[in-house]
Amino acid sequence: MQERKIADGVARIGAQDWNRRLFDSLIPLPDGTSYNAYLVRGSEKTALIDTADPTQSDVLMNQLADVETIDYLVANHAEQDHAGTIPEVLDRFPQAEVIATQKGRGMLVDLLCIPEDRVRAVEDGETLSLGDKTLEFVHTPWVHWPETMCTYLPEDRVLFSCDFFGSHYATTDLYAHDHAVVYEAAKRYYAEIMMPFRPAIRKNLEKVKARDVKLIAPSHGPVHDEPAFILDAYEDWVSETVKNEVVLPYISMHGSTERMVEHIVNALAERGVRVHLFDLAVTDLGKLAIALVDAATIVIGTPTVHVGPHPAVFYAAHLANALRPKLRYASIVGSYGWSSKAIERITELIPNLKVEVLDPVLCRGYPRDADFKALDALANAVADRHARL
Ligand code: FEO
């Protein structure tokens, strides 16, 4: 891909990784991803902001083939999908100085074996002149790792935000004009890697909003030329507001749990509660993460396997616990053949969820009238709690 201008002297380069389907050997990428880098050419100096995943380094190095000089290589984030091509860029431009936060400097040295004397650490708010353009470094820890920062170009009002406001979305669109598609991709991205750090994200959002940003240029996904679209979305996601929604991940082996789940889904719907249902045997866990961003309640459905919950439920419960969504309530429904500690085991798996646990419903074998009544009571409890939100 050729350079694409986003402002005078500012171009997006980098790679669209159309076919990547998994990130960190964990996160599903239904729409691929991109690794955006940006060239900022001032009247005296040139800076490259972020690089690309090493699997796409040839794309970036080809784009840099005719670039005469790079004076500064800004590493907003040390993770390999943005920093992994720094060593090659430094070989090609031996005079280039890497710019990072103090923590980022340590990570670049440890993770990528970049010589310490090639990296300059910058303070929050520090600036660097490129001549007629200035780079301001804005520390934004935890947008994704503790060392992350954004870089602001005040003359053109461009914020280079790296993972912050990004989306795993390979596209030929330079700008995020397809709001429906970008909203879901950006929400997936937030849910999977930033939701656990919600208080920090909220503070960083305020820092960004204090600047008069015209373009938000992330290092994944298209550029935001309507910043309010993504800023408002983040404002909603990091707020304390929860919605009248239940996330219901479940699995069933012989149909008992599935029958219970069907019953409670209908009972909740009848009471005006929206349910996001996920059969963990076939679910894209990214979709589950997205649903957890807003929901007030999680109900987990599991059969009993060797006294505990099904292993797929272990995984989903661990994931929900790690993502620290702003849930208020939780419950469990499920079944067993002869004995079960599924409720105790699941409760132990979710200590990070500061939730009120509503009475679980566990039945032996196939559910009967008393079990359906208990499920109706649980649906009543959920609807009552949600009505008070
Ligand atoms: Fe896109 Fe945290 O790296």
XYZ file of C-alpha atoms and ligand atoms in Angstrom:
392
model
C 0.000 0.000 0.000
C 1.236 3.466 -0.832
C 1.432 6.400 1.538
C -1.957 7.958 2.189
C -1.980 11.598 3.184
C -4.034 12.552 6.220
C -2.655 16.116 6.625
C 0.058 18.219 5.000
C 3.325 16.372 5.645
C 1.532 13.559 7.483
C 0.927 10.167 5.855
C -0.403 6.842 6.956
C 1.673 3.852 5.947
C 1.788 0.313 7.369
C 0.088 -2.950 6.497
C -3.417 -4.368 6.186
C -3.321 -7.931 7.522
C -6.445 -9.208 5.786
C -6.024 -12.874 6.615
C -4.961 -12.863 10.242
C -7.607 -14.652 12.283
C -6.092 -14.778 15.763
C -4.192 -12.269 17.885
C -1.954 -13.285 20.798
C -2.988 -16.876 19.907
C -6.208 -15.969 21.732
C -8.284 -13.149 20.285
C -10.439 -13.910 17.212
C -10.032 -11.429 14.352
C -13.076 -11.931 12.093
C -12.113 -8.897 9.984
C -8.320 -9.220 10.083
C -6.400 -6.224 11.381
C -3.988 -3.495 10.346
C -0.724 -2.159 11.719
C -0.697 1.540 10.922
C 2.454 3.608 11.026
C 2.621 7.335 10.328
C 5.280 9.488 8.697
C 5.443 13.071 9.931
C 7.697 15.279 7.849
C 8.614 18.574 9.490
C 10.683 21.347 7.885
C 13.788 20.073 9.684
C 13.198 16.551 10.950
C 11.169 13.499 10.039
C 9.500 11.151 12.500
C 8.033 7.704 12.062
C 5.298 6.874 14.539
C 4.972 3.159 15.340
C 6.018 0.384 12.938
C 4.335 -2.923 12.058
C 4.046 -6.505 13.169
C 7.216 -8.417 12.178
C 5.119 -10.672 9.907
C 4.449 -7.577 7.752
C 7.827 -5.887 8.091
C 8.553 -6.231 4.362
C 5.482 -4.088 3.587
C 6.674 -1.305 5.869
C 10.299 -1.499 4.749
C 9.202 -1.240 1.091
C 7.197 1.870 1.958
C 10.293 3.337 3.606
C 12.603 2.445 0.713
C 12.505 5.936 -0.792
C 12.382 7.815 2.490
C 15.649 9.696 2.796
C 15.902 9.953 6.528
C 14.105 9.203 9.750
C 15.347 11.200 12.696
C 12.915 9.974 15.319
C 11.055 6.712 15.671
C 8.240 7.178 18.140
C 7.230 3.941 19.883
C 3.864 4.695 21.463
C 3.635 1.093 22.645
C 6.197 -1.705 22.997
C 3.959 -4.597 21.943
C 5.376 -6.413 18.951
C 2.524 -5.630 16.558
C 3.665 -1.979 16.632
C 7.273 -2.166 17.783
C 8.350 -5.451 16.195
C 9.858 -3.824 13.102
C 11.840 -1.187 15.031
C 15.105 -3.179 14.818
C 14.858 -3.315 11.000
C 14.035 0.390 10.791
C 17.024 1.200 13.010
C 19.305 -0.865 10.754
C 18.051 1.046 7.721
C 18.237 4.458 9.467
C 21.228 4.217 11.834
C 20.883 7.854 12.919
C 17.274 7.411 14.096
C 16.538 7.858 17.783
C 13.703 5.874 19.358
C 11.313 7.862 21.570
C 9.283 6.110 24.276
C 8.104 6.476 27.869
C 10.556 5.379 30.563
C 8.646 2.109 30.990
C 8.451 1.702 27.219
C 12.211 2.117 26.981
C 12.755 -0.783 29.375
C 10.303 -2.959 27.473
C 11.827 -2.205 24.079
C 15.222 -3.184 25.459
C 13.925 -6.383 27.074
C 11.401 -7.526 24.472
C 13.148 -6.523 21.266
C 16.815 -6.330 22.308
C 17.027 -2.712 21.146
C 20.248 -1.129 22.474
C 19.510 1.137 25.427
C 21.477 4.015 23.944
C 19.173 4.115 20.911
C 16.090 4.926 23.030
C 15.261 8.274 24.635
C 12.666 8.314 27.390
C 10.235 11.225 27.353
C 8.117 12.676 30.142
C 4.394 13.253 30.028
C 3.795 16.531 28.141
C 7.342 16.731 26.756
C 7.615 18.080 23.215
C 9.955 17.508 20.317
C 10.346 19.937 17.425
C 10.479 18.746 13.826
C 10.826 22.351 12.639
C 7.410 23.585 11.652
C 5.742 20.653 13.399
C 5.820 19.618 17.041
C 5.269 16.264 18.667
C 3.796 16.287 22.151
C 3.994 13.046 24.109
C 0.936 12.312 26.202
C 1.352 9.458 28.662
C -1.721 7.239 28.580
C -0.907 4.180 30.697
C -2.958 1.005 30.238
C -4.272 1.690 26.772
C -3.122 -1.428 26.584
C 0.046 -1.936 28.639
C 1.415 0.232 31.456
C 3.973 1.936 29.199
C 1.587 3.220 26.510
C 1.471 6.828 25.340
C -0.151 8.851 22.572
C 1.598 11.444 20.418
C -0.142 14.720 19.569
C 0.700 16.938 16.618
C -0.845 20.303 17.596
C -0.192 22.136 14.299
C -2.421 19.642 12.458
C -4.478 18.580 15.511
C -3.699 14.902 14.929
C -3.579 12.422 17.799
C -1.576 9.257 17.116
C -3.198 6.955 19.618
C -1.779 3.481 18.878
C -4.125 0.874 20.445
C -6.386 3.559 21.995
C -9.462 4.058 19.741
C -8.194 1.292 17.451
C -10.068 -1.545 15.816
C -8.986 -4.886 14.445
C -10.324 -4.208 10.978
C -8.488 -4.615 7.673
C -9.959 -2.205 5.146
C -9.107 -0.042 2.164
C -11.024 2.798 3.854
C -8.630 5.452 5.096
C -11.306 6.958 7.336
C -13.859 5.409 9.685
C -16.956 6.393 7.727
C -18.724 3.031 7.976
C -19.769 3.683 11.546
C -21.720 0.463 12.033
C -18.767 -1.752 11.132
C -16.143 0.330 12.915
C -18.275 0.643 16.059
C -18.451 -3.129 16.488
C -14.746 -3.627 15.674
C -13.695 -0.844 18.051
C -15.985 -2.139 20.795
C -14.533 -5.629 20.391
C -11.066 -4.114 20.663
C -11.942 -2.119 23.785
C -13.648 -5.131 25.383
C -10.778 -7.507 24.814
C -7.816 -5.396 25.808
C -8.872 -2.211 27.612
C -11.987 -3.024 29.627
C -9.921 -4.455 32.533
C -8.340 -0.995 32.963
C -11.551 1.033 32.768
C -10.675 3.646 35.448
C -7.343 4.353 33.716
C -9.026 4.538 30.322
C -11.506 7.055 31.704
C -8.652 9.312 32.911
C -6.860 9.002 29.586
C -10.053 9.858 27.755
C -10.221 13.125 29.703
C -6.600 13.846 28.763
C -7.400 13.387 25.092
C -10.570 15.473 25.291
C -8.581 18.358 26.784
C -6.936 18.737 23.371
C -8.583 20.150 20.278
C -8.246 16.948 18.252
C -9.322 16.965 14.600
C -8.041 13.521 13.580
C -7.507 10.436 15.712
C -4.996 8.199 13.982
C -4.809 4.821 15.712
C -2.360 2.049 14.835
C -5.156 -0.463 14.130
C -8.103 0.232 11.847
C -9.171 3.359 9.991
C -8.453 6.964 10.982
C -11.207 8.871 12.784
C -11.914 12.161 11.023
C -15.065 12.521 13.112
C -13.454 12.154 16.557
C -16.766 12.630 18.388
C -17.961 9.272 17.039
C -15.261 7.251 18.800
C -14.884 9.581 21.810
C -18.607 9.319 22.553
C -18.487 5.534 22.172
C -15.606 5.298 24.658
C -17.403 7.694 27.000
C -20.330 5.272 27.062
C -18.187 2.142 27.472
C -16.114 3.478 30.382
C -19.093 5.035 32.188
C -20.711 3.482 35.260
C -23.952 2.988 33.349
C -25.098 -0.590 32.833
C -27.917 -1.608 30.527
C -31.001 -3.721 30.956
C -29.170 -6.703 29.468
C -28.162 -10.200 30.500
C -25.170 -12.038 29.076
C -25.814 -15.753 29.145
C -22.879 -17.987 28.215
C -23.763 -21.647 28.553
C -22.986 -25.126 27.404
C -25.080 -28.266 27.417
C -24.114 -31.909 27.014
C -27.381 -33.866 27.015
C -30.008 -31.129 26.839
C -30.957 -30.477 30.482
C -29.029 -27.240 30.836
C -30.142 -26.184 27.378
C -33.808 -26.625 28.360
C -33.263 -24.491 31.462
C -31.474 -21.846 29.416
C -34.299 -21.749 26.852
C -36.788 -21.262 29.654
C -34.969 -18.422 31.361
C -34.190 -16.651 28.079
C -37.917 -16.587 27.304
C -38.788 -15.598 30.877
C -36.340 -12.688 30.775
C -37.535 -11.569 27.345
C -41.155 -11.611 28.571
C -40.065 -9.313 31.392
C -38.448 -6.862 28.970
C -34.839 -7.883 29.610
C -32.558 -8.177 26.585
C -30.482 -11.374 26.553
C -27.207 -12.066 24.727
C -27.017 -15.851 24.467
C -23.769 -17.687 23.734
C -23.441 -21.442 23.277
C -19.800 -21.803 24.288
C -19.393 -24.813 21.998
C -19.596 -22.506 18.973
C -19.112 -18.970 20.303
C -16.638 -16.343 19.114
C -15.405 -15.205 22.527
C -14.925 -11.693 21.138
C -18.717 -11.428 20.785
C -19.083 -12.482 24.402
C -16.560 -9.814 25.420
C -18.490 -7.154 23.475
C -21.740 -8.091 25.222
C -20.034 -7.821 28.617
C -19.222 -4.132 28.038
C -22.761 -2.937 28.806
C -24.687 -5.728 30.527
C -25.957 -5.456 34.089
C -26.103 -9.204 34.679
C -24.342 -12.414 33.753
C -26.086 -15.769 34.047
C -23.835 -18.760 33.447
C -25.318 -22.072 32.307
C -23.418 -25.299 32.879
C -23.853 -29.029 33.182
C -21.721 -30.827 35.773
C -18.539 -32.577 34.663
C -16.619 -34.479 37.339
C -18.479 -32.539 40.056
C -17.440 -29.105 38.668
C -18.615 -26.948 35.748
C -17.904 -27.898 32.146
C -14.314 -26.893 31.161
C -15.640 -24.467 28.528
C -17.497 -22.677 31.337
C -14.291 -22.524 33.388
C -12.685 -20.768 30.445
C -15.535 -18.306 29.894
C -15.841 -17.520 33.618
C -12.088 -16.948 33.858
C -12.278 -14.653 30.821
C -15.177 -12.651 32.284
C -13.289 -12.325 35.561
C -10.139 -11.132 33.784
C -12.021 -8.569 31.674
C -13.594 -6.978 34.805
C -16.815 -5.772 33.144
C -19.101 -3.431 35.071
C -21.638 -6.157 35.871
C -23.839 -5.712 38.945
C -25.485 -9.133 39.245
C -24.623 -12.764 38.529
C -26.280 -16.135 38.725
C -25.838 -19.710 37.614
C -28.220 -22.247 36.147
C -27.346 -25.839 35.421
C -27.775 -29.521 35.929
C -26.073 -32.578 37.350
C -26.424 -36.361 37.430
C -25.411 -37.425 40.922
C -23.515 -34.585 42.652
C -22.318 -31.077 41.846
C -20.050 -28.360 43.162
C -20.494 -26.330 39.968
C -21.947 -23.295 41.745
C -19.135 -23.142 44.305
C -16.442 -23.616 41.630
C -17.861 -20.899 39.347
C -18.254 -18.465 42.240
C -14.592 -19.003 43.120
C -13.632 -18.186 39.523
C -15.105 -14.670 39.483
C -13.691 -12.743 42.467
C -13.058 -9.636 40.329
C -16.742 -9.276 39.522
C -18.214 -7.072 42.228
C -21.659 -8.554 41.827
C -24.643 -9.533 43.905
C -25.170 -13.238 43.322
C -28.841 -13.987 42.704
C -30.180 -17.399 43.782
C -28.806 -20.017 41.358
C -30.925 -22.842 39.980
C -29.388 -26.301 39.798
C -31.471 -29.345 38.916
C -30.835 -33.061 38.958
C -31.423 -34.574 35.540
C -34.039 -33.007 33.281
C -35.785 -29.863 34.619
C -39.318 -30.212 35.968
C -42.053 -27.843 37.179
C -40.270 -26.850 40.381
C -37.124 -26.042 38.407
C -39.041 -23.929 35.898
C -40.670 -22.043 38.781
C -37.219 -21.410 40.267
C -36.056 -20.098 36.879
C -39.094 -17.801 36.729
C -38.184 -16.535 40.203
C -34.644 -15.849 39.011
C -35.999 -13.975 35.970
C -38.200 -11.923 38.339
C -35.194 -11.102 40.512
C -33.151 -9.985 37.495
C -35.978 -7.860 36.075
C -36.645 -6.265 39.491
C -32.972 -5.386 39.981
C -32.733 -3.974 36.457
C -35.845 -1.854 36.981
C -34.017 -0.150 39.857
C -30.879 0.659 37.823
Fe -1.874 -3.385 19.099
Fe -1.259 -3.749 22.420
O -0.930 -3.830 20.619
